[in-house]
């Protein structure tokens, strides 16, 4: 994450094979969008456009209405209705910014407002009704389930596009034309002829929508850091709110406080995660707080600590893992002061501190706990010794700063996501070619913005997947064996993270939109696809030798059964094997 003291303001739903019984799920061919890119949208109290400065044809239009008031002093302060992001209500760091793209209701208001001054925009088709936008902002369902979906009449964010007077497809086209992907290096996200980036076809069907619990109190405080979701199980999902961390049960829609803070300042959370029994959060001021979820003592008692006193000590990322030599739980913190620290959660003491040449934004530990992948405020990817911190590989290829990485259960597949809108796949068995050049085995281009969160599917969960959450709107589910196809799930709003639950059967995504944000629960629906897969040894071309045969992360079901990290029990595997012949799917 860039140092905010040097911040430059100038720099810088579902999309899959549609179920036959649901008209909501349709393909949107984004490649056919011919809408010219719009300039960055900046929401001001006074309109940045002057219709009187336009041509005579524009002057003949009806008078330009004023922008909707962002806040009425007589109204109750509701961020979803006022249009203010929590960053505007209480800034964690005066030099840091919230998301610079408008949230869902602001996007609709700006679309309607700009149509009065833009002849081309009005000629392209209907625009949303201002009255219906205001009604939509105030009337929000707490929960939407699969059976309630009615296409454009009612989507999984509880939005009736028909009442707004537009189609969801038209709204998606407008959103993509006006969205600004943040970059630190100018034009790094441009698709050049020499680039190996590949936009995959959205032809797969891995997950389906299960439910969405809409919450207006999700607190996203930094426009670059998007790992603020913790998932301990399918019934325990955590997200940051104004003065607490909330715990939500997506199966029932019930929530409660999981960790309380004395004030909003104390609750300035920049990163968060959860394991089966630990919830941990890092803050803007070099502090962290964690608690044991199943503590016999009960209550919400938490342990606190400080990593650094540096003025730019924002905690950018945290990963919980066990020690390589014992079962002691450890927390690996990547900080904005260029430091990487390991904390022993059993004793609440910093075990090691290693300083690097740039701020680190994300890290991922290899399954054997020997190596660690790191990305940060540099275009290169670091592969380090997990214990000593020594840099073993410095991988080139990305064109901008990195904010996401993950290490696959097979032990050698690594994914990194940067602001250049590319996701690079690396093979730990061959980081570089014979010329010493960094070699990524695949480069996937994102749909609209840079990938801010990456997760490989767990071992034993079925078809191997790589899930990539972009800065906003799009969650991509990529075939993690061939890296040539994907499924996309699109939602209107900034994204705060993704995580698997229930052994990989559920996928949880956090939307941070002020009016239609919340916790989205998706479930795997591709189990039957295994019936058409054969584990017979396949021959690959020499350049594809890095690919591993197998449906899951190992070459055969026997290996998956034997793997200690498998998400399915040995009994389940044996029972399934007994029903099949020759391990043929």
Coordinates of C-alpha atoms in Angstrom, one line a residue:
X1 CA 0.0 0.0 0.0
X2 CA 1.4 3.3 -1.0
X3 CA 2.5 5.8 1.7
X4 CA -0.5 8.1 2.0
X5 CA 1.8 11.1 2.8
X6 CA 2.9 10.9 -0.9
X7 CA -0.6 10.2 -2.2
X8 CA -1.3 11.9 -5.5
X9 CA -5.0 12.4 -6.3
X10 CA -4.4 12.3 -10.0
X11 CA -3.0 8.8 -9.9
X12 CA -3.8 7.0 -9.5
X13 CA -25.5 -11.0 -11.0
X14 CA -24.0 -13.6 -11.7
X15 CA -22.2 -14.3 -14.9
X16 CA -22.3 -18.0 -15.7
X17 CA -24.3 -20.6 -17.6
X18 CA -27.8 -19.6 -16.7
X19 CA -30.2 -21.9 -14.9
X20 CA -33.2 -22.5 -17.2
X21 CA -35.7 -21.5 -14.6
X22 CA -34.2 -18.2 -13.6
X23 CA -34.1 -15.3 -16.1
X24 CA -31.8 -13.3 -13.9
X25 CA -28.7 -15.2 -14.8
X26 CA -27.8 -14.1 -18.3
X27 CA -24.5 -13.6 -20.0
X28 CA -23.3 -10.0 -20.6
X29 CA -20.8 -9.8 -23.4
X30 CA -18.6 -7.1 -22.1
X31 CA -16.4 -7.1 -25.2
X32 CA -19.2 -5.6 -27.1
X33 CA -19.5 -2.5 -24.9
X34 CA -18.9 0.4 -27.2
X35 CA -19.5 3.1 -24.7
X36 CA -16.5 5.5 -24.6
X37 CA -14.7 5.7 -21.3
X38 CA -16.0 8.5 -19.1
X39 CA -13.7 10.7 -17.0
X40 CA -13.3 9.9 -13.3
X41 CA -16.4 10.5 -11.4
X42 CA -15.9 12.9 -8.5
X43 CA -18.9 13.6 -6.3
X44 CA -19.0 17.3 -5.2
X45 CA -21.7 19.4 -3.6
X46 CA -21.7 21.5 -6.8
X47 CA -21.8 19.9 -10.2
X48 CA -18.4 19.8 -12.0
X49 CA -20.1 20.2 -15.3
X50 CA -21.4 23.5 -16.8
X51 CA -24.1 22.8 -19.3
X52 CA -24.0 26.4 -20.4
X53 CA -20.5 25.9 -21.8
X54 CA -21.7 23.2 -24.2
X55 CA -23.1 23.6 -27.7
X56 CA -26.3 25.3 -28.7
X57 CA -28.0 21.9 -28.9
X58 CA -27.1 21.2 -25.3
X59 CA -28.3 24.7 -24.3
X60 CA -31.7 23.8 -25.7
X61 CA -32.1 21.1 -23.1
X62 CA -34.2 21.7 -20.0
X63 CA -32.4 23.3 -17.1
X64 CA -29.9 21.0 -15.3
X65 CA -31.3 20.0 -11.9
X66 CA -29.0 20.3 -8.9
X67 CA -27.4 17.2 -7.5
X68 CA -29.3 15.4 -4.8
X69 CA -28.4 16.7 -1.3
X70 CA -25.9 14.5 0.3
X71 CA -27.2 15.2 3.8
X72 CA -30.2 16.9 5.2
X73 CA -29.4 18.2 8.7
X74 CA -32.9 17.4 9.8
X75 CA -32.6 13.7 8.8
X76 CA -31.1 10.9 10.8
X77 CA -27.5 10.3 9.7
X78 CA -27.7 7.2 7.5
X79 CA -24.6 6.8 5.3
X80 CA -26.6 4.7 2.8
X81 CA -29.0 7.5 2.3
X82 CA -26.8 10.6 2.7
X83 CA -24.3 9.2 0.2
X84 CA -21.3 9.6 2.6
X85 CA -18.8 6.8 3.0
X86 CA -17.8 5.9 6.6
X87 CA -14.4 7.4 5.7
X88 CA -16.1 10.8 5.4
X89 CA -17.8 10.3 8.7
X90 CA -14.7 9.4 10.6
X91 CA -11.4 9.4 8.9
X92 CA -8.9 6.8 10.3
X93 CA -6.0 8.6 8.7
X94 CA -6.4 12.2 7.4
X95 CA -4.1 11.5 4.5
X96 CA -5.8 8.3 3.5
X97 CA -8.8 8.0 1.2
X98 CA -11.9 5.9 0.9
X99 CA -13.0 4.4 -2.4
X100 CA -13.0 7.0 -5.1
X101 CA -15.7 5.4 -7.2
X102 CA -19.4 6.0 -6.2
X103 CA -21.4 3.5 -4.3
X104 CA -24.5 1.9 -5.9
X105 CA -27.0 4.7 -5.1
X106 CA -24.5 7.5 -6.0
X107 CA -23.8 5.7 -9.3
X108 CA -27.5 5.7 -10.1
X109 CA -27.9 9.3 -9.1
X110 CA -24.9 10.4 -11.2
X111 CA -26.2 8.4 -14.2
X112 CA -29.6 10.2 -14.0
X113 CA -28.0 13.6 -13.3
X114 CA -25.4 13.4 -16.1
X115 CA -28.1 12.5 -18.6
X116 CA -29.5 16.1 -18.4
X117 CA -26.2 17.5 -19.7
X118 CA -25.0 14.7 -21.9
X119 CA -26.9 14.4 -25.2
X120 CA -25.1 11.1 -26.1
X121 CA -26.0 9.6 -22.8
X122 CA -29.7 10.4 -23.2
X123 CA -29.7 9.0 -26.8
X124 CA -28.2 5.7 -25.7
X125 CA -31.4 4.6 -23.8
X126 CA -33.4 5.0 -20.7
X127 CA -31.9 6.4 -17.5
X128 CA -32.9 5.5 -13.9
X129 CA -35.8 7.3 -12.3
X130 CA -34.7 9.7 -9.6
X131 CA -37.8 9.1 -7.5
X132 CA -37.2 5.3 -7.7
X133 CA -33.5 5.8 -6.7
X134 CA -34.5 7.6 -3.6
X135 CA -37.1 5.0 -2.8
X136 CA -34.6 2.2 -3.3
X137 CA -32.1 4.0 -1.0
X138 CA -34.6 4.0 1.8
X139 CA -36.3 0.7 1.4
X140 CA -33.8 -2.1 1.8
X141 CA -34.6 -5.8 2.5
X142 CA -32.4 -7.3 5.3
X143 CA -32.0 -10.6 3.4
X144 CA -32.4 -12.0 -0.1
X145 CA -32.6 -15.7 -0.8
X146 CA -32.4 -17.7 -4.1
X147 CA -36.1 -18.4 -4.3
X148 CA -36.9 -14.6 -4.3
X149 CA -34.9 -13.9 -7.5
X150 CA -36.9 -12.6 -10.4
X151 CA -34.4 -11.3 -12.9
X152 CA -34.6 -7.6 -13.5
X153 CA -37.6 -7.4 -11.2
X154 CA -35.6 -8.4 -8.2
X155 CA -31.9 -9.3 -8.1
X156 CA -29.9 -10.6 -5.2
X157 CA -29.2 -7.1 -3.8
X158 CA -32.9 -6.5 -3.6
X159 CA -32.9 -4.1 -6.6
X160 CA -35.8 -3.9 -9.0
X161 CA -34.3 -2.6 -12.2
X162 CA -37.7 -2.6 -13.8
X163 CA -38.9 -0.1 -11.3
X164 CA -35.9 2.0 -11.9
X165 CA -36.7 2.1 -15.6
X166 CA -33.5 0.5 -16.9
X167 CA -32.2 -3.0 -17.3
X168 CA -29.4 -4.5 -15.2
X169 CA -27.4 -5.1 -18.3
X170 CA -27.6 -1.4 -19.2
X171 CA -26.5 -0.5 -15.7
X172 CA -23.6 -2.8 -15.9
X173 CA -22.4 -1.3 -19.2
X174 CA -22.7 2.2 -17.7
X175 CA -20.8 1.2 -14.6
X176 CA -17.9 -0.3 -16.5
X177 CA -17.7 2.7 -18.8
X178 CA -17.5 5.1 -15.8
X179 CA -15.5 3.1 -13.3
X180 CA -11.9 4.1 -12.6
X181 CA -9.3 1.5 -11.7
X182 CA -6.8 2.9 -9.4
X183 CA -3.1 2.6 -10.4
X184 CA 0.2 3.9 -9.1
X185 CA 2.0 3.7 -12.4
X186 CA 0.2 5.5 -15.2
X187 CA -1.4 3.3 -17.9
X188 CA -0.1 0.2 -16.2
X189 CA -3.6 -1.4 -16.6
X190 CA -3.7 -0.7 -20.4
X191 CA -4.0 -3.8 -22.5
X192 CA -1.0 -3.6 -24.8
X193 CA -0.4 -5.7 -27.9
X194 CA 2.8 -7.0 -26.3
X195 CA 1.0 -8.0 -23.1
X196 CA 0.4 -11.7 -22.3
X197 CA -2.8 -10.8 -20.4
X198 CA -5.8 -12.9 -21.4
X199 CA -9.4 -12.1 -20.7
X200 CA -11.1 -15.5 -20.1
X201 CA -14.5 -16.5 -21.4
X202 CA -17.1 -16.7 -18.7
X203 CA -18.6 -20.1 -19.7
X204 CA -18.3 -22.0 -16.5
X205 CA -20.9 -22.8 -13.7
X206 CA -19.1 -23.6 -10.5
X207 CA -21.3 -21.8 -7.9
X208 CA -24.8 -20.5 -7.5
X209 CA -26.3 -17.8 -5.4
X210 CA -27.6 -19.0 -2.0
X211 CA -28.3 -15.9 0.0
X212 CA -27.3 -12.3 0.8
X213 CA -27.6 -10.6 4.1
X214 CA -27.7 -6.9 3.4
X215 CA -25.9 -4.8 6.0
X216 CA -25.4 -1.0 5.9
X217 CA -22.7 -1.0 8.6
X218 CA -19.8 -2.6 6.7
X219 CA -16.9 -0.3 7.3
X220 CA -14.3 -0.1 4.5
X221 CA -11.6 2.5 5.5
X222 CA -9.0 2.2 2.8
X223 CA -9.4 2.2 -1.0
X224 CA -6.6 -0.3 -1.6
X225 CA -6.8 -2.7 1.3
X226 CA -9.6 -5.3 0.8
X227 CA -8.9 -8.1 3.2
X228 CA -11.4 -7.3 5.9
X229 CA -13.5 -10.5 5.9
X230 CA -13.0 -13.3 8.4
X231 CA -14.6 -16.7 8.0
X232 CA -14.3 -19.3 10.7
X233 CA -17.1 -21.7 9.5
X234 CA -20.2 -21.6 7.4
X235 CA -22.1 -20.1 10.3
X236 CA -19.5 -17.7 11.6
X237 CA -18.6 -14.8 9.3
X238 CA -17.0 -11.6 10.6
X239 CA -16.8 -8.1 9.2
X240 CA -15.8 -4.7 10.6
X241 CA -18.5 -2.2 11.7
X242 CA -18.3 1.2 13.3
X243 CA -17.4 0.4 16.9
X244 CA -17.2 -3.4 16.7
X245 CA -16.6 -6.4 14.6
X246 CA -19.8 -8.2 13.8
X247 CA -20.4 -11.9 13.6
X248 CA -23.0 -13.1 11.1
X249 CA -24.6 -16.5 10.6
X250 CA -25.3 -16.6 6.8
X251 CA -27.5 -19.7 7.2
X252 CA -30.0 -17.8 9.4
X253 CA -29.2 -14.1 8.8
X254 CA -28.6 -13.4 12.5
X255 CA -25.7 -11.2 13.7
X256 CA -24.1 -10.1 16.9
X257 CA -21.0 -8.4 18.2
X258 CA -17.8 -10.5 18.1
X259 CA -15.3 -7.9 19.3
X260 CA -16.0 -4.5 20.8
X261 CA -14.0 -1.3 20.7
X262 CA -14.2 1.7 23.0
X263 CA -14.5 4.2 20.1
X264 CA -14.6 4.5 16.3
X265 CA -11.0 5.5 16.4
X266 CA -10.0 2.2 18.1
X267 CA -12.1 0.4 15.6
X268 CA -10.1 1.6 12.6
X269 CA -9.6 -1.8 11.1
X270 CA -7.3 -2.1 8.0
X271 CA -7.2 -5.9 7.7
X272 CA -8.9 -8.9 9.4
X273 CA -9.0 -12.7 9.1
X274 CA -10.2 -15.7 11.1
X275 CA -9.3 -19.3 11.5
X276 CA -11.4 -22.1 13.1
X277 CA -10.8 -20.7 16.6
X278 CA -9.1 -17.3 16.3
X279 CA -10.3 -13.9 15.1
X280 CA -7.7 -11.3 14.5
X281 CA -7.7 -7.7 13.2
X282 CA -5.0 -5.2 12.4
X283 CA -5.4 -1.4 12.6
X284 CA -4.2 1.9 11.1
X285 CA -1.8 2.7 13.9
X286 CA 0.4 -0.4 14.1
X287 CA -1.8 -2.2 16.6
X288 CA -3.6 -5.6 16.5
X289 CA -6.3 -7.3 18.5
X290 CA -7.4 -10.9 18.6
X291 CA -9.6 -13.3 20.6
X292 CA -10.2 -17.0 20.8
X293 CA -13.6 -17.8 19.4
X294 CA -14.3 -20.9 21.6
X295 CA -12.7 -19.7 24.8
X296 CA -13.9 -21.5 27.9
X297 CA -13.9 -18.1 29.6
X298 CA -16.7 -16.9 27.4
X299 CA -17.4 -13.3 26.6
X300 CA -15.6 -11.1 24.1
X301 CA -12.3 -10.7 25.9
X302 CA -9.5 -9.9 23.5
X303 CA -5.7 -9.7 23.5
X304 CA -4.0 -6.6 22.2
X305 CA -0.6 -5.7 20.9
X306 CA 1.5 -3.2 19.0
X307 CA 3.7 -4.0 16.0
X308 CA 5.2 -0.6 15.4
X309 CA 5.2 3.1 16.4
X310 CA 6.0 4.2 12.9
X311 CA 3.8 7.1 11.6
X312 CA 3.0 4.9 8.5
X313 CA 2.6 1.7 10.5
X314 CA -0.8 0.6 8.9
X315 CA -1.3 -3.1 9.2
X316 CA -1.8 -4.1 5.5
X317 CA -2.4 -7.8 5.8
X318 CA -2.5 -10.6 8.3
X319 CA -2.4 -14.4 7.9
X320 CA -2.9 -17.0 10.6
X321 CA -1.0 -20.2 10.4
X322 CA 0.6 -22.8 12.7
X323 CA 4.3 -23.1 13.5
X324 CA 6.3 -25.4 11.3
X325 CA 7.7 -27.1 14.4
X326 CA 4.6 -27.1 16.7
X327 CA 0.9 -26.5 16.8
X328 CA 1.4 -22.9 18.2
X329 CA -0.8 -20.5 16.3
X330 CA 1.1 -17.6 14.6
X331 CA 0.1 -14.4 12.9
X332 CA 2.1 -13.1 10.0
X333 CA 1.7 -9.3 9.7
X334 CA 2.7 -7.3 6.6
X335 CA 2.9 -3.6 7.5
X336 CA 3.2 -0.3 5.6
X337 CA 6.4 0.6 7.4
X338 CA 8.3 -2.0 5.2
X339 CA 8.2 -4.5 8.1
X340 CA 7.1 -8.1 8.2
X341 CA 6.5 -9.5 11.7
X342 CA 5.5 -12.9 13.2
X343 CA 3.5 -12.9 16.4
X344 CA 3.2 -15.9 18.7
X345 CA -0.5 -15.8 19.6
X346 CA -0.1 -18.2 22.5
X347 CA 2.2 -15.7 24.3
X348 CA 1.2 -12.5 22.4
X349 CA 4.9 -11.7 21.6
X350 CA 6.6 -10.6 18.4
X351 CA 8.9 -13.5 17.5
X352 CA 10.6 -12.0 14.5
X353 CA 10.8 -8.7 12.6
X354 CA 12.2 -8.4 9.1
X355 CA 12.4 -5.1 7.1
X356 CA 12.2 -5.0 3.3
X357 CA 12.8 -2.4 0.7
X358 CA 9.2 -1.5 0.2
X359 CA 5.8 -1.7 2.0
X360 CA 4.3 -5.2 1.9
X361 CA 0.6 -5.5 1.1
X362 CA 0.0 -9.3 1.2
X363 CA 1.8 -12.6 2.0
X364 CA 1.0 -16.3 1.5
X365 CA 2.7 -19.2 3.2
X366 CA 3.4 -22.4 1.2
X367 CA 1.6 -25.6 2.4
X368 CA 4.9 -27.0 3.6
X369 CA 5.6 -23.8 5.5
X370 CA 9.1 -23.4 4.0
X371 CA 8.4 -20.5 1.5
X372 CA 6.4 -17.3 1.5
X373 CA 5.1 -15.3 -1.4
X374 CA 5.0 -11.5 -0.9
X375 CA 3.6 -8.6 -2.9
X376 CA 3.6 -4.9 -2.1
X377 CA 4.4 -1.4 -3.3
X378 CA 6.6 -2.7 -6.1
X379 CA 5.8 -4.5 -9.4
X380 CA 7.9 -7.5 -8.5
X381 CA 6.9 -10.6 -6.5
X382 CA 9.2 -11.8 -3.7
X383 CA 9.6 -15.4 -2.8
X384 CA 11.3 -15.7 0.6
X385 CA 12.4 -18.2 3.2
X386 CA 9.5 -18.4 5.6
X387 CA 11.8 -18.6 8.7
X388 CA 14.7 -16.3 7.9
X389 CA 12.9 -13.9 5.5
X390 CA 15.8 -14.1 3.0
X391 CA 14.6 -13.2 -0.5
X392 CA 15.1 -16.3 -2.7
X393 CA 13.4 -15.1 -5.9
X394 CA 12.5 -11.7 -7.2
X395 CA 10.0 -12.3 -10.0
X396 CA 9.3 -9.7 -12.7
X397 CA 6.2 -9.5 -15.0
X398 CA 3.6 -7.3 -13.2
X399 CA 3.4 -3.6 -14.2
X400 CA 2.1 -2.1 -10.9
X401 CA 1.9 -2.6 -7.2
X402 CA 0.6 -5.9 -5.8
X403 CA -2.2 -6.4 -3.2
X404 CA -3.1 -10.1 -3.4
X405 CA -1.4 -13.5 -3.5
X406 CA -2.1 -17.1 -2.5
X407 CA -0.4 -20.4 -2.5
X408 CA -2.3 -23.5 -3.8
X409 CA -2.7 -26.7 -1.9
X410 CA -0.6 -28.6 -4.5
X411 CA 2.5 -26.9 -3.1
X412 CA 3.8 -25.2 -6.3
X413 CA 1.0 -23.1 -7.9
X414 CA 1.2 -19.5 -6.8
X415 CA -1.1 -16.6 -7.8
X416 CA -0.4 -12.9 -7.6
X417 CA -2.7 -10.0 -8.3
X418 CA -1.6 -6.4 -9.0
X419 CA -3.2 -3.1 -9.9
X420 CA -2.3 -3.6 -13.5
X421 CA -5.4 -5.8 -13.8
X422 CA -3.4 -9.0 -14.3
X423 CA -3.3 -12.2 -12.2
X424 CA -0.1 -14.1 -12.8
X425 CA 0.3 -17.8 -12.1
X426 CA 3.7 -19.1 -11.1
X427 CA 5.1 -22.6 -10.8
X428 CA 7.4 -23.0 -7.8
X429 CA 9.3 -25.8 -9.6
X430 CA 10.4 -23.3 -12.3
X431 CA 10.4 -19.7 -11.3
X432 CA 12.7 -18.7 -14.2
X433 CA 13.7 -20.0 -17.6
X434 CA 17.2 -21.0 -18.7
X435 CA 17.9 -17.3 -19.5
X436 CA 17.2 -16.3 -15.9
X437 CA 13.9 -14.6 -16.9
X438 CA 10.9 -14.8 -14.7
X439 CA 8.4 -17.1 -16.2
X440 CA 4.7 -17.1 -15.3
X441 CA 2.7 -20.0 -16.7
X442 CA -0.5 -18.0 -17.2
X443 CA -1.6 -14.4 -17.1
X444 CA -5.3 -13.7 -16.6
X445 CA -6.8 -10.3 -17.1
X446 CA -9.5 -9.1 -14.7
X447 CA -12.8 -7.7 -15.8
X448 CA -12.9 -4.2 -14.5
X449 CA -10.3 -3.5 -11.8
X450 CA -7.2 -5.0 -10.2
X451 CA -7.5 -8.2 -8.1
X452 CA -7.4 -7.3 -4.4
X453 CA -8.1 -10.7 -2.9
X454 CA -7.1 -14.2 -4.2
X455 CA -8.1 -17.6 -2.8
X456 CA -7.4 -21.1 -4.1
X457 CA -10.1 -23.7 -3.3
X458 CA -9.2 -26.1 -0.4
X459 CA -7.8 -29.5 -1.0
X460 CA -10.6 -32.1 -1.1
X461 CA -13.3 -29.6 -2.2
X462 CA -13.6 -30.8 -5.8
X463 CA -12.7 -29.0 -9.0
X464 CA -9.6 -26.9 -8.3
X465 CA -10.5 -23.2 -8.5
X466 CA -8.8 -19.8 -8.1
X467 CA -11.2 -17.1 -6.9
X468 CA -10.3 -13.5 -7.5
X469 CA -12.2 -10.6 -6.1
X470 CA -11.6 -7.3 -7.8
X471 CA -11.6 -3.9 -6.2
X472 CA -15.3 -3.7 -6.9
X473 CA -18.2 -5.5 -8.5
X474 CA -16.6 -8.7 -9.9
X475 CA -15.7 -12.0 -8.3
X476 CA -14.0 -14.3 -10.8
X477 CA -13.9 -18.1 -10.4
X478 CA -11.1 -19.4 -12.6
X479 CA -10.4 -23.0 -13.7
X480 CA -7.1 -23.5 -11.7
X481 CA -5.9 -26.4 -13.9
X482 CA -6.0 -24.9 -17.4
X483 CA -6.6 -21.2 -16.5
X484 CA -8.5 -20.8 -19.7
X485 CA -12.1 -20.4 -18.6
X486 CA -14.0 -18.8 -15.7
X487 CA -17.3 -17.9 -14.1
X488 CA -18.0 -14.4 -13.0
X489 CA -20.3 -13.2 -10.3
X490 CA -21.0 -9.4 -10.5
X491 CA -22.5 -7.2 -7.8
X492 CA -22.7 -3.5 -7.5
X493 CA -20.3 -2.2 -4.8
X494 CA -16.8 -2.2 -3.4
X495 CA -15.6 -5.7 -2.3
X496 CA -14.0 -6.4 1.0
X497 CA -12.7 -9.9 0.6
X498 CA -13.6 -13.5 -0.2
X499 CA -13.1 -16.8 1.7
X500 CA -14.2 -20.4 1.5
X501 CA -16.2 -22.1 4.2
X502 CA -17.6 -25.6 4.9
X503 CA -14.7 -27.4 3.4
X504 CA -14.9 -25.4 0.2
X505 CA -18.6 -26.1 -0.4
X506 CA -19.5 -22.4 0.3
X507 CA -17.9 -19.2 -0.9
X508 CA -18.4 -16.1 1.1
X509 CA -17.9 -12.6 -0.3
X510 CA -18.2 -9.2 1.5
X511 CA -19.7 -6.3 -0.3
X512 CA -18.9 -2.9 1.3
X513 CA -21.5 -0.9 -0.6
X514 CA -23.3 1.6 1.7
X515 CA -26.8 0.9 0.6
X516 CA -26.7 -2.6 -0.8
X517 CA -23.6 -4.2 0.8
X518 CA -23.4 -7.2 3.1
X519 CA -22.4 -10.8 3.1
X520 CA -23.0 -12.9 0.0
X521 CA -23.1 -16.7 0.3
X522 CA -22.5 -18.8 -2.8
X523 CA -22.5 -22.6 -2.9
X524 CA -20.7 -25.0 -5.2
X525 CA -23.1 -26.5 -7.8
X526 CA -20.6 -28.4 -10.0
X527 CA -20.4 -31.7 -8.1
X528 CA -21.9 -33.7 -10.9
X529 CA -19.2 -32.6 -13.3
X530 CA -16.8 -35.1 -11.7
X531 CA -18.8 -37.9 -13.3
X532 CA -17.3 -36.9 -16.7
X533 CA -13.7 -36.8 -15.5
X534 CA -11.2 -39.6 -15.9
X535 CA -8.2 -39.9 -13.7
X536 CA -6.4 -41.9 -16.4
X537 CA -2.9 -40.5 -17.0
X538 CA -3.0 -37.7 -19.6
X539 CA -0.3 -36.6 -21.9
X540 CA 0.5 -32.9 -22.1
X541 CA 2.5 -30.9 -24.5
X542 CA 5.9 -30.0 -23.3
X543 CA 5.0 -26.4 -22.7
X544 CA 2.1 -27.5 -20.6
X545 CA 4.2 -29.9 -18.5
X546 CA 3.5 -27.8 -15.3
X547 CA -0.1 -28.9 -15.3
X548 CA -0.9 -31.7 -12.8
X549 CA -3.4 -34.3 -13.9
X550 CA -6.4 -34.7 -11.6
X551 CA -9.7 -33.1 -10.8
X552 CA -8.7 -31.8 -7.3
X553 CA -5.3 -30.6 -6.2
X554 CA -3.7 -34.0 -6.4
X555 CA -3.3 -36.6 -9.2
X556 CA -5.5 -39.3 -7.7
X557 CA -8.3 -39.6 -5.1
X558 CA -6.0 -41.9 -3.1
X559 CA -3.6 -39.1 -2.6
X560 CA -6.4 -36.7 -1.6
X561 CA -7.6 -39.3 1.0
X562 CA -4.1 -39.5 2.5
X563 CA -3.5 -35.8 2.6
X564 CA -3.8 -34.4 6.2
X565 CA -5.1 -31.1 5.0
X566 CA -7.9 -32.5 2.9
X567 CA -11.3 -31.0 3.7
X568 CA -13.1 -34.3 3.4
X569 CA -12.7 -37.0 6.0
X570 CA -11.3 -40.4 5.2
X571 CA -14.6 -42.0 5.9
X572 CA -16.3 -39.7 3.4
X573 CA -13.7 -40.5 0.8
X574 CA -13.9 -44.3 1.3
X575 CA -17.7 -44.2 1.2
X576 CA -17.6 -42.3 -2.1
X577 CA -14.9 -44.6 -3.5
X578 CA -16.9 -47.7 -2.6
X579 CA -19.7 -46.4 -4.8
X580 CA -17.5 -46.0 -7.8
X581 CA -15.4 -48.3 -10.0
X582 CA -11.7 -47.8 -10.7
X583 CA -11.8 -44.2 -9.4
X584 CA -13.3 -43.1 -12.6
X585 CA -15.5 -40.0 -12.5

